[in-house]
Amino acid sequence: MKLHRNHVRRACQCLVALSFIAIPWINGFDIRIVTGNLLSLEIFGIPFADPLAALQVFFSTWSLSWTVTIGALLSLTLAVIMGPVFCSWICPYGLIADLMQKLPFVKRRNRFSRGWLFKAVVVGIVVVGLGAMAFPPMLNQLSLPGWYTRTMQTLWLSGTIPAGFWLLPAASVLDMAGGGHFWCRYCCPQSLLLQAAGLVLPRRFRVKYDASKCICSEKNPSPCMKSCPYGLDPRERKIHPECTNCGDCVVQCSHFGSALSQGFGSRK
Amino acid sequence: MSSTQLLPPGAGDKKRFLQNCIHCGKCVEACRFDALKITEGLNPMTAGTPYIDPEKAPCFLCMHCGPACPTGAISAIEQKDADMGAAFLDKNQCFTYLGAVICRTCFEKCPMRNTAIVLENGYLPVITDQCVGCGVCAYVCPRHAITLIPRERIHEKVRSEA
Ligand code: SF4
Ligand code: SF4
Ligand code: SF4
Ligand code: SF4
């Protein structure tokens, strides 16, 4: 079996998911290389933060600590250059959703291609509204990468499973019923700022399509579209902001015309 | 949940604290005395924020949580500014005041001994207005003669009396 980039991605996802089981345990021995969870993290003293959490704090207090500002900017910078790779390479729920999609009865659907826009508007109103009413960062309670890592922390720190853990199976059921990655596409508020950041630079790391090599013009849906975890069409003229650069379509396309590739390019 | 829940030292006003806390749990990981616990349940206002139940595990004012907090929800401060509440000693319960035995347990264990608790005439424990309300004395007192009032309730009292 040839080692494809999707195997590297899977390994990366698994490594992150397993690390977050071990991290709170290791911290218990006062070895603090990585502290925190996927809402706010510190790796060798470098802060990373969920930009949405930072934005909520900012809107309700009109101030933000340096640590969180730098942490959020670092997370956003990754998305500016690479797109929302957090979702396909790091997020533990992204891994669960990917694996769920391997189940024979979970469908891949591309039902609302404007779904992300709708979600962006709803989340935008909620963030501004909660901020105006000076509420705490409540959208954190919908963060599945947050809950995955928070569960492990709570488990090691106080031996209990927090109620929010049950959002993970609940979202999985939603994915089964509504089609793969339903939560990620239509519910997860975390991915939005990363997707928006991915639109900032005219040239960034992305999936590129060379129509002259494509041999599937007649096939609809095309093999690449069928392989996309989010039901996107990688051959669209403008690659969709939801594309996480997971690379599954590129691997799939390599069995056909190799018209898809990944690299730095513009959103043409 | 116990009625005497405390916020971490340096959390200050509860509303401001909740607005800033992003539920990362770093403070709880940093606590050397397992005093900080993560608020469980489904209340979106508080789930994931840290608290102290001083009857189970009081805060020993190690002051590790403030520097660990990325958002400033817990400020990095000194012991004397912890401002978590205040302890009150009931002289009618205290062994030493009753003349039973000379007990100095609270004085010995207070992380701010000689400041927050002083010994009057060399033996009578007196809690001063320097007390920050960490809850250690109430926790260790064998006679349960000390009551701890959380910051919020002291401020309520002050407001209602003003
Ligand atoms: S959309 Fe949300 S839950 Fe899905 S992979 Fe991205 S961050 Fe994780
Ligand atoms: S378009 Fe390709 S790279 Fe983008 S998310 Fe879909 S399969 Fe992954
Ligand atoms: S370290 Fe600060 S932001 Fe994180 S849980 Fe504790 S109080 Fe909240
Ligand atoms: S008097 Fe009691 S509550 Fe106050 S600081 Fe000392 S031990 Fe803590």
Short mmCIF file of N, CA, C and O in Angstrom, two decimals, chain B residues 28-154:
data_model
loop_
_atom_site.label_atom_id
_atom_site.label_comp_id
_atom_site.label_asym_id
_atom_site.label_seq_id
_atom_site.Cartn_x
_atom_site.Cartn_y
_atom_site.Cartn_z
N VAL B 28 -6.91 25.04 37.11
CA VAL B 28 -7.17 23.83 37.89
C VAL B 28 -5.96 22.89 37.79
O VAL B 28 -5.55 22.27 38.77
N GLU B 29 -5.36 22.84 36.59
CA GLU B 29 -4.16 22.03 36.43
C GLU B 29 -3.00 22.57 37.26
O GLU B 29 -2.16 21.82 37.73
N ALA B 30 -3.00 23.90 37.45
CA ALA B 30 -1.87 24.52 38.14
C ALA B 30 -2.01 24.46 39.66
O ALA B 30 -1.02 24.63 40.37
N CYS B 31 -3.21 24.25 40.17
CA CYS B 31 -3.44 24.33 41.61
C CYS B 31 -2.68 23.23 42.34
O CYS B 31 -2.86 22.05 42.08
N ARG B 32 -1.81 23.63 43.27
CA ARG B 32 -0.96 22.67 43.98
C ARG B 32 -1.71 21.92 45.07
O ARG B 32 -1.20 20.96 45.63
N PHE B 33 -2.89 22.39 45.44
CA PHE B 33 -3.58 21.80 46.59
C PHE B 33 -4.93 21.19 46.22
O PHE B 33 -5.74 20.93 47.10
N ASP B 34 -5.17 21.00 44.93
CA ASP B 34 -6.45 20.45 44.47
C ASP B 34 -7.64 21.23 45.01
O ASP B 34 -8.71 20.66 45.23
N ALA B 35 -7.43 22.51 45.26
CA ALA B 35 -8.54 23.32 45.78
C ALA B 35 -9.47 23.73 44.66
O ALA B 35 -10.69 23.78 44.84
N LEU B 36 -8.92 24.00 43.49
CA LEU B 36 -9.76 24.43 42.37
C LEU B 36 -10.43 23.22 41.74
O LEU B 36 -9.79 22.21 41.45
N LYS B 37 -11.73 23.36 41.53
CA LYS B 37 -12.50 22.33 40.85
C LYS B 37 -13.16 22.96 39.63
O LYS B 37 -13.38 24.17 39.59
N ILE B 38 -13.50 22.11 38.64
CA ILE B 38 -14.17 22.61 37.46
C ILE B 38 -15.68 22.53 37.68
O ILE B 38 -16.19 21.49 38.06
N THR B 39 -16.38 23.64 37.45
CA THR B 39 -17.84 23.64 37.60
C THR B 39 -18.46 22.71 36.57
O THR B 39 -18.21 22.86 35.37
N GLU B 40 -19.23 21.74 37.05
CA GLU B 40 -19.84 20.79 36.12
C GLU B 40 -21.28 21.21 35.84
O GLU B 40 -21.69 22.31 36.20
N GLY B 41 -22.01 20.33 35.21
CA GLY B 41 -23.39 20.66 34.89
C GLY B 41 -23.51 21.31 33.53
O GLY B 41 -22.54 21.36 32.77
N LEU B 42 -24.68 21.80 33.23
CA LEU B 42 -24.97 22.30 31.88
C LEU B 42 -25.26 23.78 31.84
O LEU B 42 -25.62 24.31 30.80
N ASN B 43 -25.12 24.48 32.97
CA ASN B 43 -25.38 25.91 32.96
C ASN B 43 -24.35 26.61 32.07
O ASN B 43 -23.16 26.63 32.39
N PRO B 44 -24.78 27.18 30.93
CA PRO B 44 -23.81 27.75 29.99
C PRO B 44 -23.08 28.96 30.57
O PRO B 44 -22.04 29.35 30.05
N MET B 45 -23.62 29.55 31.63
CA MET B 45 -22.96 30.71 32.24
C MET B 45 -21.71 30.28 33.02
O MET B 45 -20.76 31.04 33.12
N THR B 46 -21.76 29.08 33.60
CA THR B 46 -20.69 28.72 34.54
C THR B 46 -19.96 27.42 34.22
O THR B 46 -18.84 27.24 34.71
N ALA B 47 -20.54 26.53 33.44
CA ALA B 47 -19.91 25.23 33.22
C ALA B 47 -18.50 25.42 32.69
O ALA B 47 -18.28 26.14 31.73
N GLY B 48 -17.54 24.78 33.37
CA GLY B 48 -16.15 24.87 32.93
C GLY B 48 -15.33 25.91 33.65
O GLY B 48 -14.11 25.95 33.50
N THR B 49 -15.98 26.76 34.46
CA THR B 49 -15.21 27.75 35.22
C THR B 49 -14.76 27.12 36.54
O THR B 49 -15.39 26.20 37.04
N PRO B 50 -13.66 27.61 37.11
CA PRO B 50 -13.16 27.01 38.35
C PRO B 50 -13.86 27.57 39.58
O PRO B 50 -14.34 28.70 39.57
N TYR B 51 -13.92 26.76 40.64
CA TYR B 51 -14.45 27.22 41.92
C TYR B 51 -13.74 26.46 43.03
O TYR B 51 -13.05 25.46 42.78
N ILE B 52 -13.94 26.93 44.24
CA ILE B 52 -13.35 26.28 45.41
C ILE B 52 -14.47 25.91 46.36
O ILE B 52 -15.36 26.73 46.62
N ASP B 53 -14.45 24.69 46.84
CA ASP B 53 -15.36 24.30 47.91
C ASP B 53 -14.51 24.18 49.18
O ASP B 53 -13.91 23.15 49.43
N PRO B 54 -14.45 25.26 49.99
CA PRO B 54 -13.47 25.28 51.09
C PRO B 54 -13.75 24.24 52.17
O PRO B 54 -12.87 23.93 52.96
N GLU B 55 -14.96 23.69 52.19
CA GLU B 55 -15.22 22.64 53.18
C GLU B 55 -14.57 21.33 52.77
O GLU B 55 -14.29 20.47 53.60
N LYS B 56 -14.36 21.15 51.48
CA LYS B 56 -13.71 19.92 51.00
C LYS B 56 -12.21 20.13 50.88
O LYS B 56 -11.42 19.28 51.28
N ALA B 57 -11.80 21.23 50.25
CA ALA B 57 -10.38 21.53 50.06
C ALA B 57 -10.21 23.03 49.98
O ALA B 57 -10.55 23.62 48.96
N PRO B 58 -9.71 23.65 51.03
CA PRO B 58 -9.55 25.11 50.99
C PRO B 58 -8.35 25.51 50.15
O PRO B 58 -7.53 24.67 49.78
N CYS B 59 -8.28 26.79 49.86
CA CYS B 59 -7.16 27.34 49.08
C CYS B 59 -6.01 27.65 50.03
O CYS B 59 -6.22 28.32 51.04
N PHE B 60 -4.81 27.18 49.73
CA PHE B 60 -3.67 27.46 50.60
C PHE B 60 -2.86 28.66 50.10
O PHE B 60 -1.73 28.85 50.51
N LEU B 61 -3.47 29.43 49.22
CA LEU B 61 -2.85 30.66 48.71
C LEU B 61 -1.47 30.41 48.11
O LEU B 61 -0.54 31.16 48.34
N CYS B 62 -1.36 29.33 47.33
CA CYS B 62 -0.07 29.06 46.67
C CYS B 62 0.15 30.02 45.52
O CYS B 62 1.26 30.19 45.03
N MET B 63 -0.93 30.64 45.05
CA MET B 63 -0.89 31.68 44.01
C MET B 63 -0.34 31.19 42.68
O MET B 63 0.32 31.91 41.95
N HIS B 64 -0.62 29.94 42.35
CA HIS B 64 -0.20 29.42 41.06
C HIS B 64 -1.25 29.61 39.97
O HIS B 64 -0.94 29.53 38.79
N CYS B 65 -2.52 29.80 40.38
CA CYS B 65 -3.58 29.86 39.37
C CYS B 65 -3.53 31.15 38.56
O CYS B 65 -3.70 31.12 37.34
N GLY B 66 -3.27 32.26 39.19
CA GLY B 66 -3.26 33.55 38.48
C GLY B 66 -2.32 33.55 37.29
O GLY B 66 -2.73 33.82 36.15
N PRO B 67 -1.02 33.24 37.52
CA PRO B 67 -0.09 33.23 36.38
C PRO B 67 -0.46 32.21 35.31
O PRO B 67 -0.09 32.38 34.14
N ALA B 68 -1.19 31.14 35.69
CA ALA B 68 -1.55 30.12 34.69
C ALA B 68 -2.69 30.59 33.80
O ALA B 68 -2.85 30.12 32.69
N CYS B 69 -3.49 31.54 34.28
CA CYS B 69 -4.69 31.94 33.56
C CYS B 69 -4.33 32.82 32.35
O CYS B 69 -3.69 33.85 32.50
N PRO B 70 -4.72 32.40 31.13
CA PRO B 70 -4.34 33.17 29.95
C PRO B 70 -5.15 34.44 29.76
O PRO B 70 -4.72 35.36 29.08
N THR B 71 -6.35 34.49 30.35
CA THR B 71 -7.25 35.59 30.02
C THR B 71 -7.24 36.72 31.04
O THR B 71 -7.83 37.78 30.78
N GLY B 72 -6.64 36.49 32.20
CA GLY B 72 -6.73 37.49 33.26
C GLY B 72 -8.04 37.38 34.02
O GLY B 72 -8.34 38.23 34.85
N ALA B 73 -8.84 36.31 33.76
CA ALA B 73 -10.03 36.08 34.58
C ALA B 73 -9.59 35.96 36.03
O ALA B 73 -10.22 36.49 36.94
N ILE B 74 -8.49 35.23 36.25
CA ILE B 74 -7.82 35.23 37.55
C ILE B 74 -6.58 36.10 37.38
O ILE B 74 -5.72 35.79 36.56
N SER B 75 -6.50 37.20 38.12
CA SER B 75 -5.31 38.04 37.98
C SER B 75 -4.16 37.45 38.78
O SER B 75 -4.37 36.82 39.81
N ALA B 76 -2.96 37.66 38.27
CA ALA B 76 -1.77 37.25 38.99
C ALA B 76 -1.52 38.29 40.08
O ALA B 76 -1.16 39.42 39.79
N ILE B 77 -1.75 37.91 41.34
CA ILE B 77 -1.68 38.87 42.44
C ILE B 77 -0.90 38.26 43.59
O ILE B 77 -0.48 37.11 43.54
N GLU B 78 -0.72 39.05 44.65
CA GLU B 78 -0.08 38.52 45.85
C GLU B 78 -1.14 38.01 46.81
O GLU B 78 -2.31 38.38 46.70
N GLN B 79 -0.69 37.20 47.77
CA GLN B 79 -1.61 36.63 48.76
C GLN B 79 -2.51 37.69 49.38
O GLN B 79 -3.72 37.49 49.50
N LYS B 80 -1.93 38.82 49.72
CA LYS B 80 -2.70 39.81 50.49
C LYS B 80 -3.86 40.40 49.69
O LYS B 80 -4.77 40.98 50.26
N ASP B 81 -3.82 40.25 48.35
CA ASP B 81 -4.89 40.79 47.52
C ASP B 81 -5.89 39.73 47.07
O ASP B 81 -6.71 40.00 46.19
N ALA B 82 -5.82 38.54 47.65
CA ALA B 82 -6.64 37.42 47.15
C ALA B 82 -8.14 37.72 47.21
O ALA B 82 -8.88 37.33 46.32
N ASP B 83 -8.60 38.40 48.25
CA ASP B 83 -9.97 38.91 48.31
C ASP B 83 -11.03 37.88 47.93
O ASP B 83 -11.83 38.09 47.02
N MET B 84 -11.01 36.74 48.65
CA MET B 84 -11.99 35.70 48.33
C MET B 84 -13.18 35.74 49.28
O MET B 84 -14.22 35.14 49.02
N GLY B 85 -13.03 36.41 50.40
CA GLY B 85 -14.08 36.45 51.40
C GLY B 85 -13.47 36.82 52.73
O GLY B 85 -12.42 37.47 52.78
N ALA B 86 -14.11 36.40 53.81
CA ALA B 86 -13.53 36.67 55.12
C ALA B 86 -14.00 35.61 56.10
O ALA B 86 -15.10 35.05 55.98
N ALA B 87 -13.14 35.33 57.08
CA ALA B 87 -13.46 34.34 58.10
C ALA B 87 -13.87 35.05 59.38
O ALA B 87 -13.35 36.13 59.69
N PHE B 88 -14.82 34.46 60.09
CA PHE B 88 -15.27 35.02 61.36
C PHE B 88 -15.19 33.97 62.44
O PHE B 88 -15.66 32.84 62.26
N LEU B 89 -14.58 34.34 63.57
CA LEU B 89 -14.36 33.39 64.65
C LEU B 89 -15.39 33.61 65.75
O LEU B 89 -15.59 34.75 66.20
N ASP B 90 -16.06 32.56 66.13
CA ASP B 90 -17.08 32.64 67.19
C ASP B 90 -16.40 32.33 68.53
O ASP B 90 -16.04 31.19 68.80
N LYS B 91 -16.25 33.39 69.33
CA LYS B 91 -15.51 33.22 70.60
C LYS B 91 -16.21 32.25 71.54
O LYS B 91 -15.58 31.65 72.41
N ASN B 92 -17.53 32.11 71.38
CA ASN B 92 -18.25 31.19 72.25
C ASN B 92 -18.03 29.73 71.90
O ASN B 92 -18.47 28.84 72.61
N GLN B 93 -17.36 29.51 70.76
CA GLN B 93 -17.09 28.13 70.34
C GLN B 93 -15.62 27.78 70.48
O GLN B 93 -15.28 26.61 70.67
N CYS B 94 -14.76 28.77 70.36
CA CYS B 94 -13.32 28.53 70.29
C CYS B 94 -12.78 27.96 71.60
O CYS B 94 -13.02 28.51 72.68
N PHE B 95 -12.04 26.84 71.55
CA PHE B 95 -11.44 26.20 72.72
C PHE B 95 -10.66 27.19 73.57
O PHE B 95 -10.76 27.21 74.79
N THR B 96 -9.88 28.03 72.89
CA THR B 96 -8.98 28.91 73.62
C THR B 96 -9.76 29.96 74.41
O THR B 96 -9.47 30.21 75.59
N TYR B 97 -10.77 30.54 73.77
CA TYR B 97 -11.59 31.54 74.46
C TYR B 97 -12.39 30.89 75.59
O TYR B 97 -12.60 31.49 76.64
N LEU B 98 -12.83 29.65 75.37
CA LEU B 98 -13.62 28.96 76.39
C LEU B 98 -12.75 28.58 77.58
O LEU B 98 -13.24 28.20 78.63
N GLY B 99 -11.44 28.63 77.37
CA GLY B 99 -10.53 28.28 78.45
C GLY B 99 -10.32 26.80 78.60
O GLY B 99 -9.80 26.34 79.62
N ALA B 100 -10.75 26.03 77.61
CA ALA B 100 -10.61 24.58 77.71
C ALA B 100 -9.14 24.17 77.54
O ALA B 100 -8.53 23.63 78.47
N VAL B 101 -8.60 24.46 76.36
CA VAL B 101 -7.18 24.21 76.09
C VAL B 101 -6.67 25.39 75.29
O VAL B 101 -7.46 26.15 74.73
N ILE B 102 -5.37 25.53 75.22
CA ILE B 102 -4.83 26.56 74.33
C ILE B 102 -4.61 25.92 72.97
O ILE B 102 -3.72 25.11 72.78
N CYS B 103 -5.53 26.23 72.06
CA CYS B 103 -5.49 25.65 70.71
C CYS B 103 -5.04 26.76 69.78
O CYS B 103 -5.59 27.84 69.80
N ARG B 104 -4.02 26.50 68.96
CA ARG B 104 -3.60 27.54 68.00
C ARG B 104 -3.67 27.02 66.57
O ARG B 104 -2.95 27.47 65.70
N THR B 105 -4.55 26.03 66.37
CA THR B 105 -4.59 25.37 65.06
C THR B 105 -4.80 26.38 63.93
O THR B 105 -4.06 26.39 62.94
N CYS B 106 -5.78 27.26 64.07
CA CYS B 106 -6.07 28.20 62.99
C CYS B 106 -4.88 29.11 62.76
O CYS B 106 -4.48 29.36 61.62
N PHE B 107 -4.29 29.58 63.83
CA PHE B 107 -3.14 30.49 63.71
C PHE B 107 -1.98 29.79 63.00
O PHE B 107 -1.36 30.35 62.08
N GLU B 108 -1.71 28.55 63.41
CA GLU B 108 -0.58 27.81 62.82
C GLU B 108 -0.79 27.57 61.33
O GLU B 108 0.15 27.60 60.55
N LYS B 109 -2.03 27.28 60.93
CA LYS B 109 -2.27 26.87 59.54
C LYS B 109 -2.55 28.05 58.61
O LYS B 109 -2.46 27.88 57.39
N CYS B 110 -2.92 29.18 59.13
CA CYS B 110 -3.25 30.31 58.25
C CYS B 110 -2.05 30.65 57.38
O CYS B 110 -0.95 30.89 57.88
N PRO B 111 -2.24 30.65 56.04
CA PRO B 111 -1.12 30.98 55.15
C PRO B 111 -0.61 32.41 55.38
O PRO B 111 0.50 32.73 54.97
N MET B 112 -1.41 33.23 56.03
CA MET B 112 -0.99 34.61 56.30
C MET B 112 -0.92 34.83 57.81
O MET B 112 -1.35 35.87 58.32
N ARG B 113 -0.36 33.85 58.49
CA ARG B 113 -0.26 33.90 59.95
C ARG B 113 0.50 35.16 60.38
O ARG B 113 1.42 35.60 59.70
N ASN B 114 0.05 35.73 61.46
CA ASN B 114 0.59 36.99 62.00
C ASN B 114 0.11 38.21 61.23
O ASN B 114 0.35 39.33 61.67
N THR B 115 -0.55 38.01 60.13
CA THR B 115 -1.15 39.14 59.43
C THR B 115 -2.67 39.02 59.52
O THR B 115 -3.35 39.87 60.06
N ALA B 116 -3.17 37.86 58.97
CA ALA B 116 -4.62 37.65 58.94
C ALA B 116 -5.13 37.13 60.28
O ALA B 116 -6.23 37.47 60.70
N ILE B 117 -4.34 36.29 60.92
CA ILE B 117 -4.67 35.89 62.29
C ILE B 117 -3.50 36.29 63.19
O ILE B 117 -2.35 35.98 62.88
N VAL B 118 -3.81 37.00 64.25
CA VAL B 118 -2.76 37.34 65.22
C VAL B 118 -3.16 36.74 66.57
O VAL B 118 -4.31 36.35 66.77
N LEU B 119 -2.19 36.61 67.44
CA LEU B 119 -2.49 36.08 68.77
C LEU B 119 -2.46 37.24 69.78
O LEU B 119 -1.43 37.84 70.02
N GLU B 120 -3.66 37.52 70.31
CA GLU B 120 -3.75 38.61 71.27
C GLU B 120 -3.23 38.09 72.61
O GLU B 120 -3.54 36.96 73.01
N ASN B 121 -2.48 38.90 73.30
CA ASN B 121 -1.85 38.50 74.56
C ASN B 121 -1.04 37.22 74.40
O ASN B 121 -0.85 36.47 75.35
N GLY B 122 -0.64 36.94 73.18
CA GLY B 122 0.21 35.77 72.96
C GLY B 122 -0.55 34.46 72.84
O GLY B 122 0.05 33.42 72.59
N TYR B 123 -1.87 34.44 73.01
CA TYR B 123 -2.55 33.14 72.90
C TYR B 123 -3.95 33.20 72.32
O TYR B 123 -4.46 32.19 71.84
N LEU B 124 -4.62 34.35 72.34
CA LEU B 124 -6.00 34.39 71.84
C LEU B 124 -6.04 34.71 70.33
O LEU B 124 -5.62 35.79 69.92
N PRO B 125 -6.53 33.78 69.49
CA PRO B 125 -6.56 34.04 68.05
C PRO B 125 -7.57 35.13 67.69
O PRO B 125 -8.71 35.11 68.16
N VAL B 126 -7.12 36.09 66.89
CA VAL B 126 -8.01 37.15 66.41
C VAL B 126 -7.83 37.25 64.90
O VAL B 126 -6.71 37.36 64.41
N ILE B 127 -8.95 37.19 64.19
CA ILE B 127 -8.88 37.33 62.73
C ILE B 127 -8.98 38.81 62.40
O ILE B 127 -9.92 39.49 62.83
N THR B 128 -8.00 39.32 61.68
CA THR B 128 -7.95 40.76 61.40
C THR B 128 -8.63 41.09 60.07
O THR B 128 -9.05 40.17 59.34
N ASP B 129 -8.68 42.35 59.73
CA ASP B 129 -9.29 42.71 58.45
C ASP B 129 -8.32 42.47 57.28
O ASP B 129 -8.64 42.77 56.14
N GLN B 130 -7.16 41.90 57.56
CA GLN B 130 -6.26 41.49 56.49
C GLN B 130 -6.64 40.12 55.93
O GLN B 130 -6.09 39.68 54.93
N CYS B 131 -7.56 39.43 56.61
CA CYS B 131 -7.96 38.09 56.17
C CYS B 131 -8.52 38.15 54.75
O CYS B 131 -9.32 39.02 54.42
N VAL B 132 -8.08 37.20 53.90
CA VAL B 132 -8.54 37.20 52.51
C VAL B 132 -9.59 36.12 52.25
O VAL B 132 -10.10 35.99 51.16
N GLY B 133 -9.88 35.31 53.27
CA GLY B 133 -10.97 34.34 53.14
C GLY B 133 -10.60 33.06 52.41
O GLY B 133 -11.45 32.48 51.72
N CYS B 134 -9.38 32.59 52.58
CA CYS B 134 -8.98 31.37 51.88
C CYS B 134 -9.69 30.14 52.43
O CYS B 134 -9.84 29.14 51.73
N GLY B 135 -10.07 30.17 53.72
CA GLY B 135 -10.84 29.08 54.29
C GLY B 135 -10.04 28.02 55.01
O GLY B 135 -10.62 27.05 55.52
N VAL B 136 -8.72 28.19 55.09
CA VAL B 136 -7.91 27.16 55.74
C VAL B 136 -8.27 27.05 57.23
O VAL B 136 -8.47 25.95 57.76
N CYS B 137 -8.40 28.19 57.89
CA CYS B 137 -8.67 28.14 59.34
C CYS B 137 -9.99 27.45 59.63
O CYS B 137 -10.08 26.60 60.53
N ALA B 138 -11.02 27.78 58.86
CA ALA B 138 -12.32 27.15 59.08
C ALA B 138 -12.22 25.65 58.84
O ALA B 138 -12.86 24.84 59.53
N TYR B 139 -11.38 25.27 57.87
CA TYR B 139 -11.22 23.87 57.52
C TYR B 139 -10.53 23.10 58.65
O TYR B 139 -10.90 21.96 58.95
N VAL B 140 -9.54 23.72 59.28
CA VAL B 140 -8.75 22.98 60.28
C VAL B 140 -9.29 23.10 61.70
O VAL B 140 -8.95 22.29 62.56
N CYS B 141 -10.13 24.08 61.98
CA CYS B 141 -10.58 24.29 63.36
C CYS B 141 -11.31 23.06 63.90
O CYS B 141 -12.34 22.65 63.34
N PRO B 142 -10.81 22.46 64.97
CA PRO B 142 -11.45 21.24 65.47
C PRO B 142 -12.83 21.51 66.08
O PRO B 142 -13.64 20.60 66.21
N ARG B 143 -13.10 22.76 66.45
CA ARG B 143 -14.40 23.09 67.07
C ARG B 143 -15.38 23.66 66.06
O ARG B 143 -16.50 23.99 66.43
N HIS B 144 -14.99 23.77 64.81
CA HIS B 144 -15.82 24.42 63.78
C HIS B 144 -16.30 25.78 64.27
O HIS B 144 -17.45 26.14 64.12
N ALA B 145 -15.37 26.50 64.90
CA ALA B 145 -15.72 27.80 65.48
C ALA B 145 -15.61 28.92 64.45
O ALA B 145 -15.96 30.05 64.74
N ILE B 146 -15.07 28.60 63.27
CA ILE B 146 -14.84 29.66 62.28
C ILE B 146 -15.78 29.50 61.10
O ILE B 146 -15.96 28.40 60.57
N THR B 147 -16.43 30.58 60.72
CA THR B 147 -17.33 30.59 59.57
C THR B 147 -16.69 31.40 58.46
O THR B 147 -16.10 32.44 58.71
N LEU B 148 -16.85 30.90 57.25
CA LEU B 148 -16.26 31.60 56.11
C LEU B 148 -17.37 32.23 55.29
O LEU B 148 -18.34 31.57 54.94
N ILE B 149 -17.23 33.50 55.02
CA ILE B 149 -18.22 34.19 54.19
C ILE B 149 -17.57 34.54 52.85
O ILE B 149 -16.57 35.23 52.82
N PRO B 150 -18.13 34.04 51.73
CA PRO B 150 -17.55 34.36 50.42
C PRO B 150 -17.66 35.85 50.11
O PRO B 150 -18.56 36.53 50.61
N ARG B 151 -16.75 36.30 49.28
CA ARG B 151 -16.65 37.71 48.89
C ARG B 151 -17.99 38.31 48.47
O ARG B 151 -18.38 39.37 48.92
N GLU B 152 -18.69 37.54 47.57
CA GLU B 152 -19.96 38.08 47.07
C GLU B 152 -20.91 38.44 48.19
O GLU B 152 -21.57 39.47 48.15
N ARG B 153 -20.98 37.54 49.20
CA ARG B 153 -21.97 37.80 50.24
C ARG B 153 -21.54 38.94 51.16
O ARG B 153 -22.39 39.67 51.67
N ILE B 154 -20.23 39.11 51.33
CA ILE B 154 -19.76 40.25 52.12
C ILE B 154 -20.14 41.54 51.41
O ILE B 154 -20.66 42.47 52.00
#
